[in-house]
Amino acid sequence: MRDLLTVENLHTQFRTREGTVRAVDGVSFSVDDGETVGIVGESGCGKSVTARSIVGLQDPGEIVAGSIRLDGTNVPEATDRQLRKLRGDTVSMVFQDPTQTLNPVFDVGEQIAESLSVHDDPDSQRLLDYLHAPLFSRRSKWEDHRERAVDLMEQVGIASPEDRVDAYPHELSGGMRQRAGLAIALASDPDLLIADEPTTALDTTTQAQILARLRRLSDDRGMALLLITHDLGVVADICDRVVVMYGGQVMETGPTDRVLEDPRHPYTRALLECLTRTTDRKQRLPTIEGTVPERVGEQSGCPFASRCPSATDACLSGEIPTVDLVDGSATCGEPIVFEPSECAAGGTDDSLESATPVASASTTAGTSAVSAAAESVPTDRSQSRPGGTSADDRLGPSDSNASSAPAGDQPVVALEGVSKRFSLDDGVFDRVFGRTRDLQAVDDVSLEIGAGETLGLVGESGSGKSTLANLVTGLEAPTSGEVRLDGVPVGPAGDRSPDTLADIGVVFQNPHSSLNPRMTVERTITEPLRARGWDEGRRRERVSHLLEVVGLSERYASQYPHELSGGQIQRVAIARAIALDPKLVVLDEPVSALDVSVQARILNLLLDLQRDLELTYLVISHDLDVIEHVADRIAVLYLGELMEVGPAEAVFERPAHPYTAALLEAIPSLGGSGSGSVGFEGPIPSPLDAPSGCPFRTRCPDAEPKCGDVRPDWTRAGPARSKCHFPLER
């Protein structure tokens, strides 16, 4: 099998005012025909710059040394025409955010057709073609490619492609947009597909479907895949080999199963230890001390040395050897990494005989790059608040709606029969003639959140999670039903008193979008304090205290959001959310965009704050590993309707509803081999045309005729409850 891609000693640099940034500093690896290789590492490690260098899109960076041989062509020395031919025939790239790569003014079919046209004739790219000038562009060619565009959309799993081929990007869901981007990339029938974080922002089932499509396409087409991700579960699920990068350099390479089961480099071990699935629920996660350094100016030594407690003087300067292993390589000067160990975590392959175990946070000092775990957070909230009860008792009596807070306690939040409908119309004439349609975003939800507990709200994109959160916070008003805070009915935010508004804090999914880029950290945090009339002295004192609480020094008070890392800016968002001592904090995807190491720090912070400030959390996340780690109870939402509610342990270990089981089945695991599969195909149905009976029946593998005729009611399934005529046996 030939090396389709060979990268040797690649150096890509950026010229800045502060100096030369060595984003990629001597990277070497290869990808064979039909092979899937994953590149992992924290943000700032050089993964995306490496990928862009491969396809000649490194500008404003510059390749200053090394070679990239792609199907026999040396990319750094290639002419523009050769690069166009490579991109049209040999390699394609799928980017993380399809909204940034899809043109909003052209429909999806035209954009796929454009890629087909360029593949057929790499020299056909002209300004008028891009502008689609009707008098000059060859419109007939675009029409010729329409049928092939529909076929490609079907291959990547877009339902009803004939109807969606004329849709614009904003008319598609996040998963559909990512599939459309994949269809554009596949239009050139590439030998190599580079996918840069293709599933990071997607829910679990959509991620599983995208990964399954990539596997199938790779097998059917013999296509090689270079996957860039910070999700090690995704790597385990799909990759043959893995390349671990840090500080612009390769730390370790090898077969995926060996690297994940028996990591040799301290950095690889540290990444694996940060995963929520390696630590018991509600326990503090191990973290990697420090941050990824900026590689500015002349560098020497191991880039991980400043964060590695095993580092010696030799690691801090000089050349670090790259040691060839039986099945890969590791760049480390410490012989302890390669010594045989009796407690190796690998299988029976001979290449694992000299394996070193994944170090835990409790191992001897100097053998792990992970900070020692502090005291654990109580798993039973009754230990941390008076009058509390365990999560197993929070379902209420047997005739309840499976949503009650602990008996005898006043729930912080209670929703009773809450529904939310949005009226849709296509213009003024529809409004005049009454031709409006109703979208049922939330449908008859009753739910309570007890004091001091964490309720995890899960479901696919479009299931109504964010709308339900908006009803709690008052950003939306319910069409019917009632929202109560501390037993008192409340309306939308505009009708709530200042004290009631202060009782709820919110942390949004993307803090860069929710924080004003023109405000300093201090101004951002003091904004709610100003609204309550706090004087300047109290505000400054409060900011100082809040920064300390969230783990930031006072020097950050004068900085702006763009000067902060992802983890730091999320800490600022958390500080703002708790500035007025709220009773409830709504966390909408609080760690979805963060690296695993930063994610661990934020989750530890949230657990600490809950323990110290007696906070109540409503956590929305598509990462079910995160939900399992932090939540006391789980509420599963589908098409705006609750499917299952119960204690986290019971729901994760013994799901009663087929939809819950499908969500859990879709979680990628480090074991690979069948993980990350999903028991149904296709997107979630439109709320404009919801199925009769059970809303999940159109995708349920166990559906019976009764499921379409009769709407299921709540049934008890052990300590949890579900809405299913035929609940899974526990």
XYZ file of C-alpha atoms in Angstrom:
730
model
C 0.000 0.000 0.000
C 1.476 3.321 -1.065
C 1.906 6.468 1.016
C -0.726 8.788 -0.439
C 0.459 11.603 1.839
C 3.914 11.996 3.341
C 4.755 14.941 5.576
C 8.418 15.247 6.530
C 9.928 17.769 8.956
C 7.264 20.380 8.169
C 7.817 23.909 9.524
C 5.051 26.507 9.081
C 5.531 29.941 10.613
C 3.620 33.207 11.037
C 5.250 36.641 11.225
C 3.732 38.785 13.993
C 4.665 41.935 15.893
C 5.716 39.809 18.853
C 7.993 37.685 16.686
C 7.883 34.561 14.553
C 5.236 32.061 15.667
C 6.390 28.505 15.005
C 2.928 27.018 14.587
C 4.192 23.767 13.031
C 7.694 22.841 14.116
C 9.104 19.711 12.502
C 6.007 17.548 11.977
C 6.350 14.207 10.202
C 3.703 11.546 9.488
C 2.121 9.698 6.587
C -1.300 8.526 5.398
C -1.674 5.413 3.248
C -4.289 4.760 0.583
C -7.636 4.006 2.268
C -6.274 4.651 5.770
C -7.922 6.807 8.443
C -5.481 8.801 10.579
C -6.479 11.062 13.471
C -4.583 14.130 14.681
C -5.365 15.048 18.301
C -4.183 17.680 20.757
C -5.299 20.836 22.513
C -6.166 24.091 20.736
C -3.008 25.883 19.674
C -1.050 22.678 19.098
C -0.829 23.197 15.318
C -3.370 20.624 14.107
C -5.380 22.901 11.801
C -2.291 24.718 10.479
C -0.806 21.343 9.571
C -3.976 20.416 7.678
C -4.115 23.746 5.867
C -0.448 23.457 4.926
C -1.179 20.097 3.286
C -3.642 21.700 0.868
C -1.652 24.919 0.408
C -4.030 27.118 2.428
C -1.569 28.146 5.136
C -1.670 31.889 4.302
C -0.794 34.193 5.999
C 1.556 31.537 7.285
C 4.611 30.379 5.368
C 6.100 26.924 4.910
C 9.791 27.566 5.607
C 11.123 24.008 5.637
C 10.160 20.410 5.084
C 8.203 18.613 2.400
C 4.599 17.576 1.806
C 4.259 14.936 -0.892
C 0.630 14.444 -1.879
C 0.074 11.849 -4.595
C 3.616 12.491 -5.843
C 3.365 16.298 -5.847
C 5.518 18.375 -3.494
C 2.902 20.868 -2.225
C 5.252 23.685 -1.076
C 6.820 23.836 -4.540
C 3.582 23.398 -6.517
C 2.294 26.071 -8.885
C -1.181 27.540 -8.510
C -2.425 25.351 -11.350
C -0.985 22.225 -9.732
C -2.605 23.150 -6.434
C -5.979 23.642 -8.140
C -5.650 20.234 -9.747
C -4.753 18.636 -6.405
C -7.734 20.261 -4.714
C -9.979 19.313 -7.611
C -8.888 15.695 -7.976
C -6.806 14.420 -5.066
C -7.736 16.132 -1.802
C -10.770 17.860 -0.293
C -11.325 19.453 3.096
C -14.316 19.668 5.449
C -14.106 22.504 7.957
C -15.416 22.701 11.521
C -18.034 25.400 11.011
C -20.091 24.929 7.829
C -21.680 28.362 8.270
C -18.257 29.849 7.573
C -17.652 27.768 4.442
C -21.086 27.594 2.776
C -22.013 30.651 0.715
C -25.260 32.059 2.174
C -26.434 33.583 -1.139
C -26.378 30.352 -3.179
C -28.461 27.259 -2.587
C -26.752 24.038 -1.570
C -27.282 22.383 -4.962
C -25.452 25.151 -6.796
C -22.512 24.943 -4.395
C -22.196 21.192 -4.906
C -22.521 21.719 -8.656
C -19.710 24.281 -8.528
C -17.427 21.696 -6.905
C -18.378 19.161 -9.583
C -17.601 21.688 -12.299
C -14.170 22.465 -10.859
C -13.439 18.746 -10.588
C -14.324 18.216 -14.252
C -12.226 21.203 -15.347
C -9.811 22.664 -12.751
C -9.081 25.617 -15.064
C -12.758 26.622 -15.333
C -12.712 28.894 -12.289
C -13.466 32.417 -13.481
C -14.922 35.437 -11.719
C -18.095 35.346 -13.835
C -18.591 31.680 -12.950
C -18.415 32.567 -9.274
C -20.828 35.466 -9.775
C -23.187 33.321 -11.872
C -23.579 36.196 -14.322
C -26.607 35.069 -16.368
C -25.371 36.392 -19.713
C -21.917 34.849 -19.546
C -21.786 31.927 -17.112
C -22.448 28.509 -18.546
C -25.743 27.889 -16.763
C -26.337 24.664 -18.703
C -23.344 23.094 -17.000
C -24.761 23.893 -13.594
C -28.011 22.211 -14.577
C -26.105 19.181 -15.856
C -24.591 18.703 -12.405
C -27.931 19.013 -10.576
C -28.723 15.311 -10.698
C -25.264 14.402 -9.422
C -25.680 16.932 -6.594
C -28.894 15.192 -5.492
C -27.090 11.837 -5.576
C -24.239 13.186 -3.417
C -26.702 14.636 -0.901
C -28.325 11.216 -0.651
C -24.927 9.556 -0.125
C -24.152 11.757 2.891
C -27.542 11.063 4.460
C -29.575 14.193 3.699
C -33.231 13.161 3.785
C -35.388 14.084 0.764
C -32.448 15.472 -1.246
C -34.719 16.397 -4.183
C -36.520 18.831 -1.888
C -33.412 20.160 -0.126
C -31.160 20.643 -3.151
C -32.655 24.126 -3.604
C -32.410 25.011 0.094
C -30.114 27.777 1.304
C -27.661 27.078 4.165
C -29.735 28.991 6.733
C -32.688 26.705 5.989
C -30.791 23.606 7.105
C -30.027 22.349 10.614
C -26.445 22.215 11.890
C -26.157 18.529 11.039
C -27.609 19.070 7.579
C -25.177 21.925 6.888
C -22.272 19.716 7.892
C -23.549 16.987 5.572
C -23.862 19.551 2.772
C -20.235 20.579 3.357
C -19.271 16.913 3.208
C -21.157 16.497 -0.088
C -19.250 19.465 -1.569
C -15.951 17.929 -0.456
C -16.869 14.519 -1.916
C -17.943 15.992 -5.258
C -14.373 15.817 -6.543
C -14.127 12.113 -5.609
C -10.926 12.782 -3.631
C -8.300 10.211 -2.743
C -7.822 12.021 0.584
C -10.462 13.798 2.667
C -9.255 16.116 5.448
C -11.937 16.703 8.093
C -11.183 19.454 10.629
C -13.393 18.957 13.719
C -16.341 17.841 11.541
C -18.603 16.791 14.443
C -17.621 19.067 17.351
C -20.822 21.144 17.382
C -23.188 18.256 16.585
C -25.387 16.233 18.899
C -24.481 12.633 19.687
C -26.748 10.902 17.178
C -25.919 13.279 14.331
C -22.223 12.826 15.128
C -22.615 9.056 15.027
C -24.427 9.252 11.682
C -21.759 11.529 10.169
C -18.965 9.230 11.378
C -20.809 6.181 10.038
C -21.137 7.920 6.675
C -17.423 8.739 6.652
C -16.551 5.112 7.424
C -18.893 3.836 4.710
C -17.653 6.319 2.119
C -14.042 5.473 2.941
C -14.748 1.771 2.513
C -16.808 2.176 -0.669
C -14.485 4.648 -2.380
C -11.141 3.475 -0.970
C -10.715 7.033 0.239
C -8.116 7.978 2.860
C -9.240 10.196 5.750
C -7.229 12.621 7.875
C -9.389 13.514 10.884
C -8.558 16.440 13.165
C -10.399 16.389 16.479
C -10.076 16.872 20.229
C -12.638 14.105 20.876
C -10.660 10.978 21.685
C -13.843 8.889 21.542
C -14.255 9.853 17.883
C -10.643 8.856 17.225
C -11.219 5.469 18.863
C -14.355 4.946 16.820
C -13.041 5.656 13.332
C -9.230 5.960 13.141
C -6.651 3.295 12.261
C -3.725 5.356 13.538
C -3.371 8.469 15.662
C -0.895 11.362 15.739
C -0.699 13.283 19.032
C 0.475 16.897 18.613
C 1.585 19.481 21.159
C 3.319 22.823 20.650
C 3.548 22.319 16.890
C 5.364 18.997 17.268
C 4.427 15.320 17.146
C 4.539 13.788 20.619
C 3.420 10.260 19.786
C 2.187 8.130 16.901
C 0.877 4.611 16.687
C -2.152 2.374 16.148
C -5.231 3.892 17.747
C -5.972 1.025 20.114
C -2.411 0.925 21.445
C -2.076 4.697 21.880
C -5.396 4.970 23.725
C -4.942 1.834 25.834
C -1.200 2.053 26.438
C 0.004 5.652 25.868
C 3.765 6.134 26.006
C 4.119 9.928 26.137
C 3.231 11.857 29.338
C 1.104 14.274 27.322
C -1.016 11.499 25.784
C -1.544 10.049 29.246
C -2.555 13.441 30.591
C -5.159 13.931 27.843
C -6.705 10.540 28.544
C -6.871 11.171 32.283
C -8.914 14.349 31.737
C -11.809 12.418 30.223
C -15.008 12.348 32.287
C -15.460 8.655 31.501
C -12.267 7.814 33.435
C -13.496 9.403 36.685
C -16.449 8.563 38.929
C -19.546 10.747 38.796
C -19.391 14.022 40.705
C -15.685 13.535 41.418
C -13.096 16.145 40.503
C -11.429 15.423 37.186
C -7.661 15.321 36.779
C -6.396 18.345 34.855
C -3.221 19.346 33.049
C -1.488 22.199 34.832
C -0.700 25.313 32.807
C -1.624 26.181 29.218
C -0.290 25.468 25.749
C 2.675 27.861 25.277
C 2.894 30.283 22.388
C 5.791 29.163 20.240
C 7.260 32.613 19.542
C 10.929 33.065 18.682
C 13.690 30.501 18.976
C 12.632 27.361 20.844
C 14.515 24.434 22.339
C 13.691 21.448 24.452
C 10.403 19.611 24.790
C 7.387 21.954 24.376
C 5.529 19.994 27.076
C 8.340 20.321 29.631
C 6.797 23.324 31.418
C 3.649 21.291 32.220
C 5.256 17.891 32.771
C 6.256 17.056 36.377
C 8.544 14.317 35.014
C 10.632 16.864 33.137
C 14.365 17.037 33.834
C 16.913 19.709 32.951
C 17.585 17.845 29.728
C 13.915 18.269 28.736
C 14.084 22.052 29.055
C 16.811 22.567 26.476
C 18.535 20.774 23.657
C 17.266 18.220 21.182
C 14.574 15.777 22.328
C 14.946 12.333 20.751
C 12.176 10.680 18.759
C 12.209 7.018 19.734
C 10.972 4.407 17.284
C 8.552 1.968 18.890
C 7.512 -1.345 17.424
C 4.333 0.224 16.065
C 4.956 3.966 16.115
C 7.101 6.631 17.755
C 7.284 8.886 20.808
C 9.233 12.109 21.271
C 10.459 12.006 24.855
C 13.847 11.850 26.574
C 12.685 10.076 29.719
C 13.482 6.349 29.671
C 10.767 5.603 32.259
C 8.199 6.135 29.510
C 9.496 3.116 27.604
C 10.238 0.707 30.453
C 8.140 -2.477 30.644
C 5.307 -2.448 33.146
C 3.311 -5.289 34.655
C 0.105 -3.208 34.767
C -0.047 -2.350 31.061
C -3.543 -1.491 29.936
C -3.278 -3.048 26.512
C -4.483 -6.229 24.887
C -2.458 -9.288 23.900
C -0.565 -7.985 20.896
C 3.188 -8.537 21.120
C 3.794 -4.870 20.439
C 2.193 -4.061 23.792
C 4.546 -6.147 25.930
C 6.558 -3.109 26.961
C 3.498 -0.992 27.636
C 3.308 1.635 30.320
C -0.019 2.097 32.116
C -2.120 5.217 31.929
C -1.062 7.078 35.042
C -3.850 8.043 37.413
C -4.112 11.199 39.465
C -3.172 9.187 42.528
C 0.058 7.732 41.168
C 3.457 8.569 42.512
C 4.569 12.151 41.966
C 6.632 12.610 38.878
C 4.910 9.925 36.794
C 1.899 11.923 35.647
C 1.366 15.270 33.984
C -1.922 15.615 35.806
C -2.709 17.657 38.896
C -3.735 15.643 41.926
C -7.449 15.495 42.546
C -8.696 17.557 45.462
C -11.500 16.564 47.762
C -14.478 15.040 45.996
C -17.869 16.641 45.697
C -20.580 14.684 47.554
C -22.552 12.491 45.177
C -25.564 12.728 47.463
C -26.785 16.288 47.675
C -28.317 15.527 51.108
C -24.770 15.675 52.466
C -24.343 19.281 51.364
C -27.697 20.888 52.101
C -30.139 20.554 55.006
C -33.290 18.541 54.479
C -32.087 17.102 51.158
C -32.852 13.695 49.779
C -30.987 11.484 47.363
C -31.566 11.657 43.627
C -33.443 8.338 43.690
C -36.236 9.934 45.746
C -36.786 12.862 43.413
C -39.476 11.330 41.259
C -42.241 11.927 43.749
C -45.173 9.547 44.269
C -46.045 6.880 41.741
C -48.907 8.874 40.237
C -46.745 11.951 39.620
C -45.497 13.229 36.290
C -42.022 11.821 36.879
C -40.750 15.305 37.433
C -40.973 16.108 41.121
C -38.317 17.671 43.312
C -37.512 16.016 46.644
C -40.552 15.458 48.826
C -40.946 18.144 51.462
C -38.647 20.601 49.650
C -39.831 23.622 47.710
C -38.403 23.208 44.179
C -36.354 26.103 42.903
C -38.033 25.795 39.504
C -41.293 24.110 38.575
C -42.834 23.881 35.114
C -46.415 22.675 34.952
C -47.959 21.754 31.614
C -45.722 24.228 29.801
C -46.047 24.498 26.024
C -44.555 26.926 23.532
C -45.826 27.442 19.988
C -44.351 29.786 17.411
C -46.591 31.105 14.634
C -44.968 30.971 11.221
C -46.006 32.742 8.048
C -44.402 33.541 4.728
C -45.320 37.217 4.579
C -47.974 39.867 4.974
C -50.520 38.087 2.762
C -50.377 34.966 4.911
C -51.054 37.096 7.974
C -53.917 38.978 6.302
C -55.614 35.806 5.064
C -54.879 33.817 8.204
C -52.604 31.288 6.514
C -50.284 30.803 9.471
C -48.695 27.633 10.741
C -47.798 26.755 14.316
C -44.471 25.210 15.282
C -44.774 23.283 18.558
C -41.348 23.800 20.157
C -42.262 22.594 23.666
C -45.249 20.344 24.302
C -46.885 19.951 27.730
C -43.720 19.697 29.824
C -43.966 19.316 33.598
C -40.641 19.321 35.402
C -39.159 20.365 38.733
C -35.597 21.119 39.825
C -34.852 20.749 43.530
C -32.567 22.991 45.547
C -28.907 22.058 45.151
C -29.395 19.461 42.424
C -28.202 19.309 38.838
C -30.741 18.426 36.175
C -29.267 17.396 32.839
C -31.425 18.155 29.788
C -30.501 16.069 26.743
C -31.815 15.482 23.252
C -30.883 16.060 19.621
C -30.639 19.458 17.991
C -34.164 20.677 17.355
C -35.651 18.797 20.302
C -36.585 21.986 22.167
C -33.865 22.102 24.842
C -32.893 25.748 24.358
C -36.533 26.834 24.069
C -37.300 25.119 27.362
C -34.339 26.892 28.964
C -35.600 30.211 27.577
C -38.973 29.574 29.215
C -37.203 29.072 32.552
C -35.114 32.234 32.211
C -38.005 34.310 30.881
C -36.500 34.962 27.460
C -39.641 33.312 26.085
C -43.207 33.319 27.459
C -45.127 30.018 27.495
C -48.130 29.682 25.203
C -49.803 27.665 27.938
C -48.856 26.274 31.322
C -47.031 27.894 34.209
C -43.441 28.526 35.290
C -42.833 28.935 39.039
C -39.710 30.072 40.872
C -39.691 29.176 44.566
C -43.396 28.395 44.261
C -44.305 31.802 42.802
C -45.703 31.976 39.224
C -43.528 34.140 36.955
C -43.969 35.529 33.452
C -41.435 36.588 30.826
C -38.307 38.478 31.878
C -39.873 41.870 31.179
C -42.578 41.181 33.759
C -40.270 39.828 36.472
C -39.039 41.852 39.427
C -35.315 42.663 39.772
C -35.047 40.176 42.650
C -36.634 37.416 40.568
C -34.349 38.164 37.626
C -31.328 37.971 39.951
C -32.341 34.457 41.028
C -31.314 32.984 37.650
C -27.916 33.212 36.001
C -27.148 32.017 32.479
C -23.975 30.715 30.825
C -24.383 30.524 27.062
C -22.815 28.042 24.655
C -20.540 30.530 22.913
C -19.169 33.109 25.363
C -17.473 34.976 22.508
C -20.950 35.747 21.159
C -22.551 36.506 24.526
C -19.827 38.826 25.856
C -19.449 42.341 24.461
C -16.051 42.514 22.707
C -15.784 46.227 23.583
C -16.149 45.638 27.325
C -13.321 44.676 29.649
C -13.718 41.682 31.938
C -14.456 44.005 34.847
C -17.168 45.858 32.931
C -18.681 42.576 31.765
C -18.952 41.181 35.294
C -20.210 44.431 36.801
C -22.952 44.901 34.209
C -25.630 43.083 36.273
C -24.337 44.831 39.416
C -24.775 48.236 37.784
C -28.352 47.309 36.894
C -29.012 46.642 40.582
C -27.532 49.985 41.638
C -24.297 48.842 43.267
C -21.813 51.655 43.862
C -18.337 51.556 42.317
C -16.567 50.464 45.495
C -18.849 47.471 46.019
C -18.619 46.571 42.341
C -14.816 46.478 42.357
C -14.767 44.444 45.531
C -17.270 42.015 44.048
C -15.291 41.650 40.801
C -12.119 40.902 42.750
C -13.940 38.253 44.751
C -15.612 36.677 41.701
C -12.371 36.462 39.731
C -10.794 34.668 42.667
C -13.777 32.318 42.913
C -13.541 31.292 39.238
C -9.764 30.915 39.350
C -8.582 34.077 37.567
C -6.140 36.655 38.892
C -7.097 40.322 39.173
C -4.880 41.253 36.224
C -7.573 39.821 33.916
C -10.047 42.533 35.017
C -8.629 45.021 32.505
C -8.450 42.614 29.574
C -10.884 42.189 26.693
C -12.512 38.926 25.524
C -10.245 38.566 22.470
C -7.215 38.522 24.790
C -8.450 35.449 26.665
C -8.308 31.731 25.932
C -11.462 29.657 25.546
C -11.287 28.402 29.118
C -10.594 31.861 30.542
C -13.471 33.486 28.698
C -15.838 30.761 29.900
C -14.723 31.465 33.472
C -15.596 35.127 32.929
C -19.042 34.088 31.675
C -19.517 31.973 34.796
C -18.409 34.866 37.034
C -20.999 37.117 35.403
C -23.691 34.463 35.807
C -23.122 34.144 39.579
C -22.477 37.865 40.223
C -25.864 38.375 41.930
C -25.815 35.108 43.921
C -28.487 33.314 41.876
C -30.324 30.253 43.115
C -30.348 28.640 39.669
C -27.705 28.718 36.925
C -28.727 27.633 33.421
C -25.716 26.228 31.550
C -26.319 25.868 27.806
C -23.539 23.698 26.337
C -20.957 25.154 28.766
C -17.983 23.061 27.583
C -18.910 21.850 24.082
C -16.324 24.023 22.312
C -13.467 23.369 24.741
C -10.543 20.947 24.642
C -10.725 17.966 26.947
C -8.146 19.434 29.348
C -9.896 22.828 29.556
C -13.249 21.065 29.775
C -12.057 19.190 32.867
C -11.084 22.446 34.580
C -14.443 24.088 33.882
C -16.371 21.049 35.103
C -14.297 20.989 38.297
C -15.033 24.696 38.763
C -18.773 24.138 38.333
C -18.766 21.322 40.890
C -16.780 23.455 43.331
C -19.135 26.410 42.928
C -22.175 24.207 43.423
C -20.740 22.806 46.622
C -19.523 26.130 48.029
C -22.425 28.377 46.946
C -25.231 25.778 47.133
C -26.172 26.424 43.512
C -28.815 24.605 41.499
C -27.952 23.776 37.878
C -29.918 23.167 34.704
C -27.290 21.793 32.303
C -27.998 21.453 28.581
C -25.471 19.461 26.596
C -25.183 17.146 23.617
C -22.136 15.564 25.305
C -23.708 12.768 27.318
C -20.396 11.982 29.018
C -20.487 15.469 30.545
C -24.125 15.060 31.599
C -23.401 11.699 33.195
C -20.532 13.211 35.169
C -22.318 16.248 36.613
C -26.056 15.477 36.704
C -28.159 14.104 39.545
C -31.184 13.599 37.310
C -31.706 13.360 33.547
C -34.592 14.673 31.445
C -34.701 13.415 27.846
C -36.487 15.684 25.354
C -37.663 14.784 21.847
C -39.703 17.058 19.570
C -40.468 19.265 22.560
C -41.863 16.410 24.660
C -40.279 14.632 27.622
C -39.505 10.990 26.858
C -37.804 9.893 30.075
C -36.924 11.400 33.451
C -34.994 9.762 36.275
C -31.840 9.532 38.366
C -28.723 9.836 36.234
C -27.267 6.515 37.273
C -30.498 4.639 36.513
C -31.078 6.322 33.144
C -27.503 5.794 31.931
C -27.211 2.214 33.141
C -30.746 1.001 32.322
C -32.591 3.325 29.905
C -36.293 2.556 29.587
C -37.148 4.542 26.446
C -35.779 3.423 23.035
C -34.810 7.025 22.241
C -32.709 7.301 25.402
C -31.076 3.977 24.564
C -30.283 5.219 21.042
C -28.687 8.399 22.401
C -26.490 6.375 24.753
C -25.593 3.880 22.032
C -24.330 6.749 19.888
C -21.683 7.867 22.428
C -18.206 7.118 21.038
C -16.139 5.108 23.497
C -12.409 4.576 23.794
C -13.046 0.906 23.096
C -14.084 1.631 19.511
C -15.383 -1.442 17.661
C -19.055 -0.686 17.441
C -19.157 2.304 19.711
C -20.699 5.435 18.374
C -23.393 3.572 16.430
C -26.991 4.700 16.359
C -30.131 2.584 16.243
C -32.009 4.778 13.778
C -31.415 6.777 10.615
C -32.565 10.150 9.394
C -33.099 13.551 10.972
C -35.552 14.467 13.689
C -38.996 15.141 12.102
C -40.146 18.714 11.636
C -42.183 20.117 14.535
C -44.489 21.517 11.839
C -45.511 17.975 10.944
C -44.990 15.952 14.107
C -45.966 12.263 13.976
C -49.189 11.144 15.605
C -49.100 8.992 18.711
C -45.559 8.610 20.007
C -43.401 11.311 18.383
C -40.430 8.912 18.177
C -42.292 6.128 16.362
C -41.097 7.139 12.857
C -37.492 6.409 13.857
C -38.002 3.770 16.546
C -36.759 0.267 15.647
C -39.319 -1.240 18.071
C -42.395 0.704 16.894
C -45.740 -1.144 16.743
C -49.082 -0.040 15.199
C -50.273 1.078 18.630
C -47.432 3.646 18.745
C -49.026 5.576 15.887
C -52.569 5.391 17.194
C -52.237 6.099 20.904
C -50.117 8.734 22.595
C -48.152 7.033 25.382
C -48.525 8.110 28.998
C -45.959 8.025 31.788
C -45.030 4.544 33.034
C -42.645 3.687 35.826
C -39.517 1.760 34.886
C -37.545 1.181 38.069
C -36.590 4.487 39.679
C -37.178 6.376 36.416
C -40.222 7.038 34.269
C -40.713 7.011 30.530
C -43.362 7.655 27.909
C -43.367 4.418 25.961
C -45.961 1.695 25.284
C -43.190 -0.896 25.242
C -40.426 0.275 27.625
C -37.115 -1.551 27.499
C -36.651 -4.208 30.148
C -34.430 -3.174 33.028
